[in-house]
Every structure is written in C-alpha cells, then in structure tokens.
Amino acid sequence: MSNITPAFVIEKKRNGDVLSDSEIQGFIQGITSGEIPDYQATALLMAIFFKGMTLDETVSLTRAMLESGDRFDLSGIPGVKIDKHSTGGVGDKVSLILAPLAVACGLKVPMMAGRGLGHSGGTIDKLEAIPGFNTALSPEEFKRILKDVGTAIIGQTSKIAPADKKLYALRDVTATVPCVPLIVGSILSKKLAEGTEGLILDVKVGNGAFMQNLGAARKLAKTLVQVAKKLGLNCRAALTQMDQPLGCAVGNTLEVIESIAVLRNEKPFDSSCIDLKELTIHLCAQMLEMGRIVKKHQDGRKLALAKLQDGSAWEVFRQMVKAQGGLVSSIDDPSQLPISKRIVEWKSSKKGYIKSINTKAIGELLIEMGGGRKVTSQKIDFGTGFVFKKKVGSSVSPKETLVITYLPENISDGKVKELEAQFFRSIVISAGRHAAPKLILDAGIK
Ligand code: URA
C-alpha cells in the first residue's frame, strides 16, 4: 500500500472525504492478499456505510474488486450472453426459471450467483438442494456447459472477484449489507468477471429487501446502471416489490419444487399466486430486448410464455441439472428431493384480510429453522421452509391455513411453539380489505 496506510484510508473515509482511485485500489489489494486484517477491512466497510461514496469512488471500488481476480473470456462462445441478478429477497427463485427460459428463447446465460446474504436467500443454496448439483465448476466446465446447454449457474470461485468473496462474508456479519456502493461493487465485480455482455438487474424494494423504500432502491438501481455503463457493461434495472415473499415457497427445496412446477406449467402447491411467473416473464422479456432477440417488450413476453408452455424451458433446466452433475430423477420426481417430514399448518385465529407480512422476519425465521446460515461455515437444512397459502390482500377465516411449515425434524415442541409465535408476530390481519401490492414498480431504469 506504499506509504498510504490502511488506517489513513479508514480515517479519511470516516471523516467523509473522497478516496482516490489508488487509495481504493491499494486497500482492496491488501484485503485480497490478506495483508489487511479483517478488523481494518470491516472498519472501512462501516465508514463507507455511514459516509457513502461518490460515483467515481464506486467505479474505482468496483474496478478494484473486479481486478482482484480472473475474468472469464466468453468471446469464443457463440450467441448473445445476457445475465440477470437480483439484489436479494425472500422466496426469490426467479433465476432457476429465468436462466433456462431465456436460453429456450435464444440467449446464452452465464450466471454467477450468490449464497444467502443476511436474511435473503441465495440461488446457489437453492440449487444445491438438488442432490449432486455442482455449483463449483472449473472455468473450462463452465464454458463447455454454457456452450452446449446455453446456461450454467455457478458460485463465486476463489479466483473470481476474491475481494468480494471476503467482503461479502464480512458484511454479512457486521451489519454493513444495505449500502449502495458496497452492493454495487459486490454485484458488478462478479458480473463483469463472469464475462456477460449484458445484465438485467432486479432491484428489490420493500420490507424483505435491503432497500426498504422506493427512493433508496431507485438510488441503488441508478448507481448500478451508471457504474456498469462506465465499466463497459450494457445494463438495465427494474424496481420490483419485496413486501411479501415472492411466489408461495420460502426455503431451499421448496423453492426448487415451486420453480419446477412453473417450468412444467403446473400449479405450484395448488396455489394461485402468479407473481413469480409474472416477474420471470417480465425479466425474460427485458433480457430478450437487450439481446435484440425481439424488438418490443410485448414480443419478448409472448416468446417467453410460448417457451414456458411448450416445455422447452423445462428441457433446458433438465439439461443444465444433468450437465452440472445433479440427479435428474430427483427433479423429474421432486418427492425425491430432501424435504422435512415434520409438517405443521399454522392457521388464522380471526377473520379479515392479510394487511402485511414482515418479509425480513420470515427470512430470519427460515435461518432459525436451519434453512439459512447464522455463521458462514454452517451446513444448510435444505428441507425446511414455508408454503404460503395466503398473501397480502388475501381474505382469511378463522381456522384457515395461513402457511404450511416444514420444520427442522429434530427440534423440541417448545421450540416449535416459539417459531409459531415468531411467525404470527410477522403477520398482520385486519378487518378492512387490502389490495395486493403492485409487483413491478419501475420497469425501465437505463
Ligand atoms: N447480491 C450481491 O451479490 N451482493 C450484494 O451486496 C447484495 C446482493
């Protein structure tokens, strides 16, 4: 770090000053090499959390994180490569459906996804609920599957944006996740490294998102798009609602089952919730427009719907699972997937309408049930989770089931009571009607 010490950089940011490109570069290099210890890294994270960063600083941070590791060269793979990334929510299993769907519509989708972060779930954890599914492919395997199948979904390797790998884990346990420059650096360093040509961002807003209000989410979306463009990546963002879980399932295996049902044109868990499918079609149409497969959004929607309905998206999903080592028989017959046998239904005690669901609390409850991690080294219990029978705006009667809960199999009855009480604290039922919240709040931040 030459004669600029880590303490100097931390102090400068703590005082609200603007860091230079070389100060940011040096600090990130120090984090990557291990020269800068975690306590100094987290001190800078907290200073950035409170003092923010300018656009130029955020560009420098993102570039430094990108350059901390390797970059895939996908230029030898034919086809237009477009990826999608969500800023994180609860029950957000869109990537599992969208990647194969976009391939069925004519794109290539190179996807580097994350594990759970804070209360939010991660695509990699969900896919690992499929026995044998390998999310740690070598770069050669990743490219081969991308070429042959059209999509491969992998986790971050130690060679791709290693600075983010470290910072992501530190942010997760130091309350520094919901911070615009840190989220931007984290997402875009990975996406630039994976070699995609275009990126659609699903920026979540609401009580289950890292950005809880529209203004903060819009700021995040705009910064993401501006920084991506400055670094040469074609990028668009949508703002979408996260004031309740997306779809009806929350929990790793349950979310895989729900995704399979959508891919097969079946009704997931006999439910009528359509938000998951609607959002997937919307984002797919955005990707198709960006990749110039279609000229108009409406044509993209039609194509995406057709490829879901004719089974071609499902076929791509099967091929991806097979190519990544997953047990295809377990997705053909999802009853083979790991799922808890300890199932309870939690019912309403009153008549009325669901006014609100504290979505973050639901994500935290899943972690409490082993479906997410409290510490980085924790092994996930894939089979726990929730199937929501009622969502915001639904009418409820006494004794009607609100949620079917897949509990950890080895907990005490006392613990079950505690979880149940926690669940009921996160749901508000009131006498007056409530409209279901609007799903897509802004479709086009470019
Ligand atoms: N997804 C990421 O990859 N990083 C973040 O910081 C938030 C969501």
PDB file of N, CA, C and O and ligand atoms in Angstrom, residues 85-89 112-115 117 120 156 164 168 171 176-191 210 220, ligand 1:
ATOM      1  N   HIS A  85     -29.489 -10.392 -12.371  1.00  0.00           N
ATOM      2  CA  HIS A  85     -29.113 -10.518 -10.958  1.00  0.00           C
ATOM      3  C   HIS A  85     -30.138  -9.788 -10.107  1.00  0.00           C
ATOM      4  O   HIS A  85     -30.620  -8.725 -10.482  1.00  0.00           O
ATOM      5  N   SER A  86     -30.461 -10.369  -8.973  1.00  0.00           N
ATOM      6  CA  SER A  86     -31.386  -9.714  -8.043  1.00  0.00           C
ATOM      7  C   SER A  86     -30.583  -9.177  -6.872  1.00  0.00           C
ATOM      8  O   SER A  86     -29.565  -9.761  -6.483  1.00  0.00           O
ATOM      9  N   THR A  87     -31.050  -8.067  -6.297  1.00  0.00           N
ATOM     10  CA  THR A  87     -30.327  -7.519  -5.148  1.00  0.00           C
ATOM     11  C   THR A  87     -30.672  -8.266  -3.855  1.00  0.00           C
ATOM     12  O   THR A  87     -30.129  -7.958  -2.808  1.00  0.00           O
ATOM     13  N   GLY A  88     -31.589  -9.229  -3.927  1.00  0.00           N
ATOM     14  CA  GLY A  88     -31.805 -10.095  -2.771  1.00  0.00           C
ATOM     15  C   GLY A  88     -33.146  -9.914  -2.104  1.00  0.00           C
ATOM     16  O   GLY A  88     -33.584  -8.799  -1.831  1.00  0.00           O
ATOM     17  N   GLY A  89     -33.803 -11.051  -1.873  1.00  0.00           N
ATOM     18  CA  GLY A  89     -35.107 -11.005  -1.222  1.00  0.00           C
ATOM     19  C   GLY A  89     -35.447 -12.349  -0.601  1.00  0.00           C
ATOM     20  O   GLY A  89     -34.557 -13.182  -0.376  1.00  0.00           O
ATOM     21  N   MET A 112     -23.227 -16.184 -12.556  1.00  0.00           N
ATOM     22  CA  MET A 112     -22.517 -16.402 -11.301  1.00  0.00           C
ATOM     23  C   MET A 112     -23.399 -15.857 -10.194  1.00  0.00           C
ATOM     24  O   MET A 112     -23.685 -14.660 -10.154  1.00  0.00           O
ATOM     25  N   ALA A 113     -23.864 -16.733  -9.330  1.00  0.00           N
ATOM     26  CA  ALA A 113     -24.861 -16.337  -8.330  1.00  0.00           C
ATOM     27  C   ALA A 113     -24.263 -16.446  -6.927  1.00  0.00           C
ATOM     28  O   ALA A 113     -23.155 -16.945  -6.742  1.00  0.00           O
ATOM     29  N   GLY A 114     -25.073 -15.996  -5.947  1.00  0.00           N
ATOM     30  CA  GLY A 114     -24.568 -15.958  -4.576  1.00  0.00           C
ATOM     31  C   GLY A 114     -25.280 -16.943  -3.653  1.00  0.00           C
ATOM     32  O   GLY A 114     -26.284 -17.558  -4.018  1.00  0.00           O
ATOM     33  N   ARG A 115     -24.725 -17.065  -2.464  1.00  0.00           N
ATOM     34  CA  ARG A 115     -25.397 -17.803  -1.389  1.00  0.00           C
ATOM     35  C   ARG A 115     -26.249 -16.813  -0.598  1.00  0.00           C
ATOM     36  O   ARG A 115     -26.226 -15.619  -0.884  1.00  0.00           O
ATOM     37  N   LEU A 117     -27.511 -14.132   1.914  1.00  0.00           N
ATOM     38  CA  LEU A 117     -26.806 -12.983   2.494  1.00  0.00           C
ATOM     39  C   LEU A 117     -27.785 -12.319   3.453  1.00  0.00           C
ATOM     40  O   LEU A 117     -28.892 -11.957   3.047  1.00  0.00           O
ATOM     41  N   SER A 120     -31.657 -12.743   3.306  1.00  0.00           N
ATOM     42  CA  SER A 120     -32.106 -13.102   1.953  1.00  0.00           C
ATOM     43  C   SER A 120     -31.505 -14.427   1.513  1.00  0.00           C
ATOM     44  O   SER A 120     -30.393 -14.780   1.907  1.00  0.00           O
ATOM     45  N   GLN A 156     -19.378 -18.173  -6.665  1.00  0.00           N
ATOM     46  CA  GLN A 156     -18.147 -17.433  -6.844  1.00  0.00           C
ATOM     47  C   GLN A 156     -16.967 -18.341  -6.516  1.00  0.00           C
ATOM     48  O   GLN A 156     -16.989 -19.019  -5.489  1.00  0.00           O
ATOM     49  N   ASP A 164     -14.485  -9.555  -3.293  1.00  0.00           N
ATOM     50  CA  ASP A 164     -15.910  -9.580  -2.933  1.00  0.00           C
ATOM     51  C   ASP A 164     -16.211 -10.766  -2.029  1.00  0.00           C
ATOM     52  O   ASP A 164     -17.002 -10.661  -1.095  1.00  0.00           O
ATOM     53  N   TYR A 168     -18.029  -9.857   1.196  1.00  0.00           N
ATOM     54  CA  TYR A 168     -19.406 -10.358   1.296  1.00  0.00           C
ATOM     55  C   TYR A 168     -19.601 -11.056   2.643  1.00  0.00           C
ATOM     56  O   TYR A 168     -20.560 -10.801   3.366  1.00  0.00           O
ATOM     57  N   ARG A 171     -19.409  -8.426   5.467  1.00  0.00           N
ATOM     58  CA  ARG A 171     -20.616  -7.573   5.515  1.00  0.00           C
ATOM     59  C   ARG A 171     -21.773  -8.328   6.140  1.00  0.00           C
ATOM     60  O   ARG A 171     -22.585  -7.771   6.888  1.00  0.00           O
ATOM     61  N   THR A 176     -23.347  -4.440   7.550  1.00  0.00           N
ATOM     62  CA  THR A 176     -22.963  -3.461   6.528  1.00  0.00           C
ATOM     63  C   THR A 176     -23.443  -3.887   5.133  1.00  0.00           C
ATOM     64  O   THR A 176     -22.866  -3.484   4.129  1.00  0.00           O
ATOM     65  N   VAL A 177     -24.506  -4.682   5.096  1.00  0.00           N
ATOM     66  CA  VAL A 177     -25.021  -5.118   3.785  1.00  0.00           C
ATOM     67  C   VAL A 177     -25.773  -3.992   3.056  1.00  0.00           C
ATOM     68  O   VAL A 177     -25.467  -3.694   1.906  1.00  0.00           O
ATOM     69  N   PRO A 178     -26.754  -3.337   3.685  1.00  0.00           N
ATOM     70  CA  PRO A 178     -27.583  -2.403   2.900  1.00  0.00           C
ATOM     71  C   PRO A 178     -26.909  -1.058   2.644  1.00  0.00           C
ATOM     72  O   PRO A 178     -27.225  -0.050   3.258  1.00  0.00           O
ATOM     73  N   CYS A 179     -25.977  -1.034   1.734  1.00  0.00           N
ATOM     74  CA  CYS A 179     -25.168   0.161   1.486  1.00  0.00           C
ATOM     75  C   CYS A 179     -24.891   0.219  -0.011  1.00  0.00           C
ATOM     76  O   CYS A 179     -24.329  -0.723  -0.582  1.00  0.00           O
ATOM     77  N   VAL A 180     -25.319   1.316  -0.645  1.00  0.00           N
ATOM     78  CA  VAL A 180     -25.296   1.372  -2.120  1.00  0.00           C
ATOM     79  C   VAL A 180     -23.924   1.049  -2.717  1.00  0.00           C
ATOM     80  O   VAL A 180     -23.807   0.111  -3.518  1.00  0.00           O
ATOM     81  N   PRO A 181     -22.833   1.771  -2.378  1.00  0.00           N
ATOM     82  CA  PRO A 181     -21.562   1.463  -3.058  1.00  0.00           C
ATOM     83  C   PRO A 181     -21.087   0.031  -2.810  1.00  0.00           C
ATOM     84  O   PRO A 181     -20.485  -0.581  -3.699  1.00  0.00           O
ATOM     85  N   LEU A 182     -21.366  -0.500  -1.618  1.00  0.00           N
ATOM     86  CA  LEU A 182     -20.908  -1.865  -1.321  1.00  0.00           C
ATOM     87  C   LEU A 182     -21.711  -2.898  -2.118  1.00  0.00           C
ATOM     88  O   LEU A 182     -21.160  -3.883  -2.615  1.00  0.00           O
ATOM     89  N   ILE A 183     -23.003  -2.669  -2.261  1.00  0.00           N
ATOM     90  CA  ILE A 183     -23.817  -3.597  -3.060  1.00  0.00           C
ATOM     91  C   ILE A 183     -23.396  -3.507  -4.527  1.00  0.00           C
ATOM     92  O   ILE A 183     -23.235  -4.525  -5.212  1.00  0.00           O
ATOM     93  N   VAL A 184     -23.186  -2.273  -5.001  1.00  0.00           N
ATOM     94  CA  VAL A 184     -22.805  -2.083  -6.409  1.00  0.00           C
ATOM     95  C   VAL A 184     -21.478  -2.798  -6.699  1.00  0.00           C
ATOM     96  O   VAL A 184     -21.356  -3.562  -7.661  1.00  0.00           O
ATOM     97  N   GLY A 185     -20.482  -2.560  -5.858  1.00  0.00           N
ATOM     98  CA  GLY A 185     -19.166  -3.205  -6.066  1.00  0.00           C
ATOM     99  C   GLY A 185     -19.288  -4.709  -6.036  1.00  0.00           C
ATOM    100  O   GLY A 185     -18.697  -5.419  -6.866  1.00  0.00           O
ATOM    101  N   SER A 186     -20.085  -5.204  -5.111  1.00  0.00           N
ATOM    102  CA  SER A 186     -20.227  -6.648  -4.938  1.00  0.00           C
ATOM    103  C   SER A 186     -20.876  -7.286  -6.168  1.00  0.00           C
ATOM    104  O   SER A 186     -20.362  -8.249  -6.736  1.00  0.00           O
ATOM    105  N   ILE A 187     -21.990  -6.734  -6.588  1.00  0.00           N
ATOM    106  CA  ILE A 187     -22.717  -7.347  -7.713  1.00  0.00           C
ATOM    107  C   ILE A 187     -21.930  -7.176  -9.010  1.00  0.00           C
ATOM    108  O   ILE A 187     -21.698  -8.144  -9.745  1.00  0.00           O
ATOM    109  N   LEU A 188     -21.506  -5.959  -9.283  1.00  0.00           N
ATOM    110  CA  LEU A 188     -20.926  -5.711 -10.609  1.00  0.00           C
ATOM    111  C   LEU A 188     -19.535  -6.321 -10.772  1.00  0.00           C
ATOM    112  O   LEU A 188     -19.167  -6.719 -11.879  1.00  0.00           O
ATOM    113  N   SER A 189     -18.754  -6.426  -9.693  1.00  0.00           N
ATOM    114  CA  SER A 189     -17.431  -7.052  -9.859  1.00  0.00           C
ATOM    115  C   SER A 189     -17.599  -8.499 -10.323  1.00  0.00           C
ATOM    116  O   SER A 189     -16.898  -8.969 -11.213  1.00  0.00           O
ATOM    117  N   LYS A 190     -18.605  -9.195  -9.764  1.00  0.00           N
ATOM    118  CA  LYS A 190     -18.828 -10.594 -10.171  1.00  0.00           C
ATOM    119  C   LYS A 190     -19.356 -10.670 -11.592  1.00  0.00           C
ATOM    120  O   LYS A 190     -18.968 -11.514 -12.385  1.00  0.00           O
ATOM    121  N   LYS A 191     -20.289  -9.783 -11.905  1.00  0.00           N
ATOM    122  CA  LYS A 191     -20.938  -9.846 -13.219  1.00  0.00           C
ATOM    123  C   LYS A 191     -19.961  -9.463 -14.322  1.00  0.00           C
ATOM    124  O   LYS A 191     -19.997 -10.017 -15.410  1.00  0.00           O
ATOM    125  N   PHE A 210     -33.047  -5.279   0.924  1.00  0.00           N
ATOM    126  CA  PHE A 210     -32.050  -4.477   1.631  1.00  0.00           C
ATOM    127  C   PHE A 210     -32.405  -2.993   1.537  1.00  0.00           C
ATOM    128  O   PHE A 210     -32.041  -2.211   2.407  1.00  0.00           O
ATOM    129  N   LEU A 220     -30.075   2.998  -5.644  1.00  0.00           N
ATOM    130  CA  LEU A 220     -29.244   1.810  -5.888  1.00  0.00           C
ATOM    131  C   LEU A 220     -29.298   1.422  -7.369  1.00  0.00           C
ATOM    132  O   LEU A 220     -28.265   1.173  -7.997  1.00  0.00           O
TER     133      LEU A 220
HETATM  134  N1  URA B   1     -26.053  -9.566  -4.127  1.00  0.00           N
HETATM  135  C1  URA B   1     -24.696  -9.497  -4.148  1.00  0.00           C
HETATM  136  O1  URA B   1     -24.030 -10.230  -4.883  1.00  0.00           O
HETATM  137  N2  URA B   1     -24.091  -8.605  -3.330  1.00  0.00           N
HETATM  138  C2  URA B   1     -24.776  -7.790  -2.528  1.00  0.00           C
HETATM  139  O2  URA B   1     -24.164  -6.995  -1.833  1.00  0.00           O
HETATM  140  C3  URA B   1     -26.192  -7.863  -2.499  1.00  0.00           C
HETATM  141  C4  URA B   1     -26.822  -8.765  -3.325  1.00  0.00           C
END
